[in-house]
PDB file of C-alpha atoms in Angstrom:
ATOM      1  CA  UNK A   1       6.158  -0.785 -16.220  1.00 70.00           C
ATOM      2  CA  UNK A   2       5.468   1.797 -13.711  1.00 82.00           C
ATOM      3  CA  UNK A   3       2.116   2.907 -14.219  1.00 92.00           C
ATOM      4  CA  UNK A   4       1.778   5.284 -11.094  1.00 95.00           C
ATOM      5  CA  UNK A   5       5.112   7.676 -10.732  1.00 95.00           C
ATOM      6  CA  UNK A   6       6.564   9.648  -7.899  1.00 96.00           C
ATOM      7  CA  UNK A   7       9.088  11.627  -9.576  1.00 92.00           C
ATOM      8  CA  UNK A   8      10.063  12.981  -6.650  1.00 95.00           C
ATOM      9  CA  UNK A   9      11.810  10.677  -3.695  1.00 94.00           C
ATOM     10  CA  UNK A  10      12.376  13.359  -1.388  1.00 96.00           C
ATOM     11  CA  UNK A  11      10.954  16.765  -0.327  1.00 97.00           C
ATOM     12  CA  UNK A  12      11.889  19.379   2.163  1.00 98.00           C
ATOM     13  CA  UNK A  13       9.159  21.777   3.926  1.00 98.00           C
ATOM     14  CA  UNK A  14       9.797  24.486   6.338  1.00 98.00           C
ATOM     15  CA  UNK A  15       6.463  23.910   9.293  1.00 97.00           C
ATOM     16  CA  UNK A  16       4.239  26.140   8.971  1.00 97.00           C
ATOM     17  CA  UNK A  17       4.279  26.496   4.916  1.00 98.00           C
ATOM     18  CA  UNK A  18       2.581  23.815   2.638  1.00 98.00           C
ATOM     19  CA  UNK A  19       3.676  20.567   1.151  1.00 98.00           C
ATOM     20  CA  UNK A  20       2.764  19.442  -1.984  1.00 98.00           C
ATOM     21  CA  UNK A  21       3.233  16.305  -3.243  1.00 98.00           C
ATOM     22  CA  UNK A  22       2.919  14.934  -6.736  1.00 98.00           C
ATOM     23  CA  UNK A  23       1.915  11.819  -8.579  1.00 98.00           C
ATOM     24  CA  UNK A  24       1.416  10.826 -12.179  1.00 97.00           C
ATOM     25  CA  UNK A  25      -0.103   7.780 -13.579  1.00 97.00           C
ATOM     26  CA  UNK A  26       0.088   6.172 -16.998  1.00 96.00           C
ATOM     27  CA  UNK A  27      -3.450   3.753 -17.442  1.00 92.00           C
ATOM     28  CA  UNK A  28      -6.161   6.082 -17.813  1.00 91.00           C
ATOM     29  CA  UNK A  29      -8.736   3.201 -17.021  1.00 89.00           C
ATOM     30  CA  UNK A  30      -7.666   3.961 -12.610  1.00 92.00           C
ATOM     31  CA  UNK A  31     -10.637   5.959 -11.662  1.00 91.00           C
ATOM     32  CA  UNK A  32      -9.976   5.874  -7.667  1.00 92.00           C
ATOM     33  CA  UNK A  33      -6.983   6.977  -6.293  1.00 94.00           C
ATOM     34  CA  UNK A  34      -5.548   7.269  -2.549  1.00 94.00           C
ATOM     35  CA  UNK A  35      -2.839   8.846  -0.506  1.00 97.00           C
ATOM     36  CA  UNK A  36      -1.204   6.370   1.851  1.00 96.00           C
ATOM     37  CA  UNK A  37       1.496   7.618   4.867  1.00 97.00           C
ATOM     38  CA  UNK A  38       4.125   5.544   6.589  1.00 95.00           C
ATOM     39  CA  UNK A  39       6.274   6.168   9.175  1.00 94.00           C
ATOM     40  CA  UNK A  40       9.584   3.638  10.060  1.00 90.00           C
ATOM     41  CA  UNK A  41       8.986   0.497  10.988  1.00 87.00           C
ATOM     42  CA  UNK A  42       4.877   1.060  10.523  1.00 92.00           C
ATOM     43  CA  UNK A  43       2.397  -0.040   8.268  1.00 94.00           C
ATOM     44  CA  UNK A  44       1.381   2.658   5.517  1.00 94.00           C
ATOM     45  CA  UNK A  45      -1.649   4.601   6.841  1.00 95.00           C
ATOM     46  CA  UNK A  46      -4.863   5.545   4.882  1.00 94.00           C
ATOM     47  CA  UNK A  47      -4.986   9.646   4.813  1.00 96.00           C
ATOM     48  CA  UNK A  48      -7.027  11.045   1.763  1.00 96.00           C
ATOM     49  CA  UNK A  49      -8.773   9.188  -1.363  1.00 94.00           C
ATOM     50  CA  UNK A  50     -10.432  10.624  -4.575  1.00 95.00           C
ATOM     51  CA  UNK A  51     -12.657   9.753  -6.940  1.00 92.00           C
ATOM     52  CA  UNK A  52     -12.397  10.358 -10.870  1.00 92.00           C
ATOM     53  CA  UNK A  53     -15.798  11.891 -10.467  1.00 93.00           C
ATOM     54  CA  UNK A  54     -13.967  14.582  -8.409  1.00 94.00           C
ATOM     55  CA  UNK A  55     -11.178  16.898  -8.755  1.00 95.00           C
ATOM     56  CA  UNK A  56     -10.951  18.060  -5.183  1.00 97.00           C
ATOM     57  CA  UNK A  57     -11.069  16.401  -2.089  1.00 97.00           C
ATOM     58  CA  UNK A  58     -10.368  17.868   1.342  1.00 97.00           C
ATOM     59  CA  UNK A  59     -10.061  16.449   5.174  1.00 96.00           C
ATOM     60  CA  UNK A  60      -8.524  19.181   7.691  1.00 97.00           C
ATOM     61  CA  UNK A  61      -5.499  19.862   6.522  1.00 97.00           C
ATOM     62  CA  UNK A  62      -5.263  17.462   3.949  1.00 98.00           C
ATOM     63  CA  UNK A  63      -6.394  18.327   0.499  1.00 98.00           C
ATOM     64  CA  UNK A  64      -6.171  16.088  -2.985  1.00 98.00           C
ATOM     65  CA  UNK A  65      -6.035  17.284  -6.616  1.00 98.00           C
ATOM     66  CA  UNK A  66      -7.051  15.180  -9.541  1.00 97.00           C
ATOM     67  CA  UNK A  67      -6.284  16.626 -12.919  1.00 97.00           C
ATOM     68  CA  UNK A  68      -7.539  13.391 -15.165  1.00 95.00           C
ATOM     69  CA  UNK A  69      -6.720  15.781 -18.629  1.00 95.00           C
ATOM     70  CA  UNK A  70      -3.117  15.084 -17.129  1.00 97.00           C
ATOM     71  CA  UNK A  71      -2.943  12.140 -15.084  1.00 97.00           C
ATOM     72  CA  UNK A  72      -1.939  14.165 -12.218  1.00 97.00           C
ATOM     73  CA  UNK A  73      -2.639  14.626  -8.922  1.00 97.00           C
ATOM     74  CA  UNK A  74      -1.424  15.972  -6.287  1.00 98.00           C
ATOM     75  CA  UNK A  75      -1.451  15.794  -1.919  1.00 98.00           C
ATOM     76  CA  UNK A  76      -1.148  19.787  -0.340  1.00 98.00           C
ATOM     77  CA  UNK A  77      -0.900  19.490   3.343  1.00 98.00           C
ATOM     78  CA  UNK A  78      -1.317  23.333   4.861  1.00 97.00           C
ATOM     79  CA  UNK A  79       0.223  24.003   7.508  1.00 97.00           C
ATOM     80  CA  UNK A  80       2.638  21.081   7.715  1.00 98.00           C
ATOM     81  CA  UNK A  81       3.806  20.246  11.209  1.00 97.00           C
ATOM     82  CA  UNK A  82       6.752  17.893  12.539  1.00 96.00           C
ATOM     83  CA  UNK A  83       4.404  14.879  12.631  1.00 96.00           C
ATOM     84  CA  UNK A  84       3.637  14.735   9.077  1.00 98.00           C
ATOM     85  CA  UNK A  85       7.498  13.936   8.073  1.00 98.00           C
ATOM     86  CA  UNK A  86       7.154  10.244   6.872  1.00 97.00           C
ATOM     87  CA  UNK A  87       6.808   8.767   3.283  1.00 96.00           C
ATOM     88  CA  UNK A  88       4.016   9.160   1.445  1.00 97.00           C
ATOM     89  CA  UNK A  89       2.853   7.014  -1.342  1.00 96.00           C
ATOM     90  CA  UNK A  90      -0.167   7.632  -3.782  1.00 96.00           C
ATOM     91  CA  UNK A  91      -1.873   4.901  -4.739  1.00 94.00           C
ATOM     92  CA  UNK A  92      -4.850   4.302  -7.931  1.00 94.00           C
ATOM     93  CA  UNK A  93      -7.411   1.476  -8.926  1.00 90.00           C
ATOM     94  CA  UNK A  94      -9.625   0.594 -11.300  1.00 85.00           C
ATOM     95  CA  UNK A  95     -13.022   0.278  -9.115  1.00 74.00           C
ATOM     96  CA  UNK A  96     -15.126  -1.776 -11.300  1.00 64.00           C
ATOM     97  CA  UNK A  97     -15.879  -5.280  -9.413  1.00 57.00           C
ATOM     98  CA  UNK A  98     -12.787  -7.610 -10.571  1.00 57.00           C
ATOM     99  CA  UNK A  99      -9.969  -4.997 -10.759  1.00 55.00           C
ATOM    100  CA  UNK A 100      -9.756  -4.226  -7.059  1.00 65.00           C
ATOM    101  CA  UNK A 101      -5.831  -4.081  -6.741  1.00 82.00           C
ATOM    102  CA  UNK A 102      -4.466  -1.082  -6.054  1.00 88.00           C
ATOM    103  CA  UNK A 103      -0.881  -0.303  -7.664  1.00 91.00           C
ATOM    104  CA  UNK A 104       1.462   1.864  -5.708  1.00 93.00           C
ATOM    105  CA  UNK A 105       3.931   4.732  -6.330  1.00 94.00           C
ATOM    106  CA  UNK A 106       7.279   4.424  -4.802  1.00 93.00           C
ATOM    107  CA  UNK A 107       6.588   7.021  -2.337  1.00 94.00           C
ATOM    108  CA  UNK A 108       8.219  10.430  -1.460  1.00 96.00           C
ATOM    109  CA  UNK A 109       9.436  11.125   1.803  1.00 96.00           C
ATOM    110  CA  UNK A 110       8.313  14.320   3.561  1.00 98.00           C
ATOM    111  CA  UNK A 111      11.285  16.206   5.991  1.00 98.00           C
ATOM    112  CA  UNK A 112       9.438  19.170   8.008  1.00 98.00           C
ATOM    113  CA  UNK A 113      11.727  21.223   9.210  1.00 97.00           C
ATOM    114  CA  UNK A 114      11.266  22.836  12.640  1.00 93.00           C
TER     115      UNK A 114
ATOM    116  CA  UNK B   1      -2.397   0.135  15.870  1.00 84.00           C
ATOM    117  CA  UNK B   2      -4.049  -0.423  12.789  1.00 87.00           C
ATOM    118  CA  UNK B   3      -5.616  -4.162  14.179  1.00 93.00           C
ATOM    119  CA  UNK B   4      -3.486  -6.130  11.659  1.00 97.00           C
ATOM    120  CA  UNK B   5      -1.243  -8.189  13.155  1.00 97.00           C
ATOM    121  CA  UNK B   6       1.788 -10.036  11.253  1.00 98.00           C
ATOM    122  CA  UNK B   7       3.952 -12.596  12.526  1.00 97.00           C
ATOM    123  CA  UNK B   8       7.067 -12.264  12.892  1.00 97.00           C
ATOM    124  CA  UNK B   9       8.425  -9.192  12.474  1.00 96.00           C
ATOM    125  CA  UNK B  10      11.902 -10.100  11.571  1.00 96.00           C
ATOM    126  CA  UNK B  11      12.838 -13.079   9.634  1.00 97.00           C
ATOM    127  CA  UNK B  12      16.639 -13.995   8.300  1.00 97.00           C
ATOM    128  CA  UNK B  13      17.066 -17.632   6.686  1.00 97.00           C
ATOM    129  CA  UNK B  14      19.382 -19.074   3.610  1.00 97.00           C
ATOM    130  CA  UNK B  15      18.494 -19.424   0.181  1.00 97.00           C
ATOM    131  CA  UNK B  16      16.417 -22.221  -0.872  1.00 97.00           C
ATOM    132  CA  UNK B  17      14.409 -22.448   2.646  1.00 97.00           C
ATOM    133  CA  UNK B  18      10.812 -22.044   2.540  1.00 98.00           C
ATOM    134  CA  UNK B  19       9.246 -19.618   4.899  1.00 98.00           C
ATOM    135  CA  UNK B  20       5.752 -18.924   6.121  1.00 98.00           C
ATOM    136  CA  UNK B  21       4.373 -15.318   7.335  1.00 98.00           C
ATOM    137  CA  UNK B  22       1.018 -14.850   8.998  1.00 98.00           C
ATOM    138  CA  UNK B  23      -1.046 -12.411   8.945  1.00 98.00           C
ATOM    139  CA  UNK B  24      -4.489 -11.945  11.359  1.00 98.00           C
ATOM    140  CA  UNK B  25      -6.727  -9.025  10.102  1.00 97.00           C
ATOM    141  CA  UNK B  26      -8.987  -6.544  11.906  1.00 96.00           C
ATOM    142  CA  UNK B  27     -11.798  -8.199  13.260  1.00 95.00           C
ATOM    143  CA  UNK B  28     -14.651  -8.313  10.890  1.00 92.00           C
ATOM    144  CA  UNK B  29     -12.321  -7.862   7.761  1.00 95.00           C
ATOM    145  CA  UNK B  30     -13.181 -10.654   5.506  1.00 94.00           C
ATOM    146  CA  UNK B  31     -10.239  -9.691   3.081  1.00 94.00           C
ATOM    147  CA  UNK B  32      -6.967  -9.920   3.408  1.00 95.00           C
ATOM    148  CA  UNK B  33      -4.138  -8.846   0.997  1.00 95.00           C
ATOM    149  CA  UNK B  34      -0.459  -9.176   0.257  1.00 96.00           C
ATOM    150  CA  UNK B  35       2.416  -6.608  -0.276  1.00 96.00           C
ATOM    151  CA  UNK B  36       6.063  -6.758  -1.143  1.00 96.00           C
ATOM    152  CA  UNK B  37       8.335  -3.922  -0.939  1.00 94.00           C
ATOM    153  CA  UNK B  38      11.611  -4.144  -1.823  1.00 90.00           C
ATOM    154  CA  UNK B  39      14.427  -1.544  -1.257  1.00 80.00           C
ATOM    155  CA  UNK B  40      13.358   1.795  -3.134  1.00 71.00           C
ATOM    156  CA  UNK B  41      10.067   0.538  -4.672  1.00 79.00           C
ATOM    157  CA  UNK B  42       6.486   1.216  -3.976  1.00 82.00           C
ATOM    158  CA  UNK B  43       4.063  -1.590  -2.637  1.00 90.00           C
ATOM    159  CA  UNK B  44       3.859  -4.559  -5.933  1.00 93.00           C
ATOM    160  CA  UNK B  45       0.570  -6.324  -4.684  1.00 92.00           C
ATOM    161  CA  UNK B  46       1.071 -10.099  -4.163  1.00 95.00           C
ATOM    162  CA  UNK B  47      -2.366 -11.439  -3.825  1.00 95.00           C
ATOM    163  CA  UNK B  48      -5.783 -10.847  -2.338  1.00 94.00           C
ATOM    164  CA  UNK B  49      -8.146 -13.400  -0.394  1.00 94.00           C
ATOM    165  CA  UNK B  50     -11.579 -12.428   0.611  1.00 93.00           C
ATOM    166  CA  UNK B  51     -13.604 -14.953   2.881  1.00 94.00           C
ATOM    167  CA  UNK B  52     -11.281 -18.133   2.607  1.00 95.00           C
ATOM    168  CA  UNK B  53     -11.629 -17.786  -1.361  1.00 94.00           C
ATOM    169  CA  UNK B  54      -8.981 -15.955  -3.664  1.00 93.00           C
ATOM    170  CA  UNK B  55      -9.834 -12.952  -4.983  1.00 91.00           C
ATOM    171  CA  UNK B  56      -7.372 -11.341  -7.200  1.00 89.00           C
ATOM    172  CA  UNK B  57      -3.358 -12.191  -8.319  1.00 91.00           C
ATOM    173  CA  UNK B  58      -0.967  -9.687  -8.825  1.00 89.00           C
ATOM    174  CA  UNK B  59       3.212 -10.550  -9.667  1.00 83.00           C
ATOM    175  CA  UNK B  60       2.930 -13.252  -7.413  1.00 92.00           C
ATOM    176  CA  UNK B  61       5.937 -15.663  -8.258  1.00 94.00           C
ATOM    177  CA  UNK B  62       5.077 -19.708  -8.665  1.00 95.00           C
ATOM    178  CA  UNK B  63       7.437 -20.152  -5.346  1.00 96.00           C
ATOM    179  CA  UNK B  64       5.315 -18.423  -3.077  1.00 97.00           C
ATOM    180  CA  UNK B  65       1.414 -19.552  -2.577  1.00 96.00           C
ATOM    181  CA  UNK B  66      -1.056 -17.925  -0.034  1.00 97.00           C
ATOM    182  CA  UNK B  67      -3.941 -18.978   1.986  1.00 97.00           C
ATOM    183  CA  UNK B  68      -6.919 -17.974   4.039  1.00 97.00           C
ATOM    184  CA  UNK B  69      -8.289 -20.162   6.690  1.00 97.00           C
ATOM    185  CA  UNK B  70     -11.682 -20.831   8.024  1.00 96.00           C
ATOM    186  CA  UNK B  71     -11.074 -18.311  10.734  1.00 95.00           C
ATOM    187  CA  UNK B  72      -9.834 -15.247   8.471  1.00 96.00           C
ATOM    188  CA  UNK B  73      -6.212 -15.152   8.983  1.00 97.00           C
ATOM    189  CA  UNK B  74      -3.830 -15.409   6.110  1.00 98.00           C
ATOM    190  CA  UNK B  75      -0.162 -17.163   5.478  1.00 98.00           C
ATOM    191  CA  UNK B  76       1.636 -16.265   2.892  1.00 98.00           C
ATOM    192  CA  UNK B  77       4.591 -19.007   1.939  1.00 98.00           C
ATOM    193  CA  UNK B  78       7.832 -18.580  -0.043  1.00 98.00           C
ATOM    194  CA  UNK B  79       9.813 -21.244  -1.050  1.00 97.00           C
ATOM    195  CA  UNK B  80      12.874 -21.980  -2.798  1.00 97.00           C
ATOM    196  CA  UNK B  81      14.124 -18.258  -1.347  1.00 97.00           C
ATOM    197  CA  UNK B  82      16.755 -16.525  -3.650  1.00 96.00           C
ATOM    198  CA  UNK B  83      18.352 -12.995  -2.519  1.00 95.00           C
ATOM    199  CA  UNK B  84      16.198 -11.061  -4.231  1.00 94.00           C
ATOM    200  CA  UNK B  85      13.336 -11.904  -2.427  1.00 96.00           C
ATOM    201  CA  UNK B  86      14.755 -10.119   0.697  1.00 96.00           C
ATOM    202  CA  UNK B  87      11.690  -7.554   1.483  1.00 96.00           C
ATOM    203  CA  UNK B  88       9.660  -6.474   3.641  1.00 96.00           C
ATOM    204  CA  UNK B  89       5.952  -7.766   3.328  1.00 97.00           C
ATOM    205  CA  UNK B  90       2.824  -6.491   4.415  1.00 97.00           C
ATOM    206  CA  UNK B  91      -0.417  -7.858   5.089  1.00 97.00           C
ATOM    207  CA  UNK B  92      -3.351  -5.248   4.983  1.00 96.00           C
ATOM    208  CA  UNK B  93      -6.929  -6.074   5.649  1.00 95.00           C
ATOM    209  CA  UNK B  94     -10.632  -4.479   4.435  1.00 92.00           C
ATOM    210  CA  UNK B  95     -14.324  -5.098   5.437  1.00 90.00           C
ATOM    211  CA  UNK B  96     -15.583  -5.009   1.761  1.00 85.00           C
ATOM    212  CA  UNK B  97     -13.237  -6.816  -1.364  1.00 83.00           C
ATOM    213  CA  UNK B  98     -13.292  -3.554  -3.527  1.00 80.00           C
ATOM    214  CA  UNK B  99     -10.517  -1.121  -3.957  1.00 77.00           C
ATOM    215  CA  UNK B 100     -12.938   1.529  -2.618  1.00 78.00           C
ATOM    216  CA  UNK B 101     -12.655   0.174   0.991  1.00 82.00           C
ATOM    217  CA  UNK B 102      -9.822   1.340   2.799  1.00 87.00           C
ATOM    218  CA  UNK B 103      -7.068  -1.342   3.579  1.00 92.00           C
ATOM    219  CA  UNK B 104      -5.674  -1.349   6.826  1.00 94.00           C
ATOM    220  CA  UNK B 105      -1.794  -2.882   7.157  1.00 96.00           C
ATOM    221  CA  UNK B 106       0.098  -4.517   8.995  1.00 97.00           C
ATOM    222  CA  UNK B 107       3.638  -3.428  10.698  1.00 96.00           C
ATOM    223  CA  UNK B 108       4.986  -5.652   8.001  1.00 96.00           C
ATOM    224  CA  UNK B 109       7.612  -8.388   8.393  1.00 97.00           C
ATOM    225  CA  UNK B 110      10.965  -8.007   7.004  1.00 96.00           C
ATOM    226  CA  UNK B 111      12.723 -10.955   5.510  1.00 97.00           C
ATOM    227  CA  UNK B 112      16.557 -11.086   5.047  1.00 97.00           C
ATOM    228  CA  UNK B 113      17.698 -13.715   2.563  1.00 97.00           C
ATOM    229  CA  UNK B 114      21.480 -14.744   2.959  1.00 95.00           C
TER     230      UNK B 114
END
């Protein structure tokens, strides 16, 4: 059972313009959620988290949607550049003290084209 | 460099051998988690350790076990190897045991089963 979805395993983006990528999750009880990044033959690297508290979150370039009515969210990245091409996987927990695992998506992978 | 080193990076052995990957967190990171990923899927959480003690089990099989030593590093051991255990399997590392704290990985190691 797949409880946090990446529908989407690949995505194209001219630099310049914005990515967005999208998540959905199934177990509305994951109130903290994260975007990880990965490039070949790396670990995956933290870039953005989000509380359920919130529905925006921003860092630089780097901005994350929560719609909780939807189990939805969503990574924009404006303007994408070369460097950001990797896979991306979003990530959610339950924070409460005893549920600390977080369960992955399967990740998208992010082509910027020059 | 996220600080998290694994050992080794590459691993190829037979089915039915029993292997052992180590991982050595940041410094100061008292806990220390597991990761498989397997061709086209997301991160499945193995296990989690936080200051020599475990912490939380995910779909951990009975074949593999993990431990952390006195000195924080973590070995994570699979035995009685079958094909579809070929992966690769990260180690990532946090100060604090909740989901909240941001994990750093590992480069992973990558085990071949034949």
């Amino acid at each position: 059972d797949q409880q946090v979805k990446q529908n989407s395993p690949s995505l194209s983006v001219q630099e310049g313009r914005i990515s967005i990528l999208n998540c959905d999750y199934t177990n509305s009880m994951f109130d903290y959620f994260l975007w990880y990044k990965k490039y070949p033959a790396e670990g995956p690297t933290f870039l953005i988290s989000i509380s359920s508290i919130k529905d925006k979150n921003e860092d630089g370039r780097f901005t994350v949607f929560l719609n909780k009515s939807a189990k939805h969210l969503s990574l924009h990245i404006v303007p994408s550049q070369p460097g950001d091409s990797a896979v991306y996987f979003c990530a959610a927990s339950k924070s409460n003290f005893g549920n600390e695992k977080l369960t992955f998506g399967t990740g998208t992978r992010l082509t910027i084209i020059p | 460099d996220s600080g998290v080193t694994q050992t080794p990076k590459h691993l190829i052995t037979a089915t039915g051998q029993r292997v052992t990957l180590r991982c050595s967190p940041r410094s100061g990171d008292l806990s220390v988690y597991w990761y498989q990923q397997s061709l086209d899927q997301g991160l499945q959480f193995l296990i989690q350790y936080y200051n020599g003690e475990e912490r939380a089990k995910g779909n951990i099989l009975e074949r593999f076990s993990a431990q952390q030593f006195p000195d924080l590093h973590s070995e994570l051991n699979l035995s009685s190897l079958e094909l579809g255990d070929s992966a690769l399997y990260f180690c990532a590392s946090s100060e604090r045991p909740d989901s909240t704290d941001t994990q750093y990985f590992g480069p992973g190691t990558r085990l071949t089963v034949l």
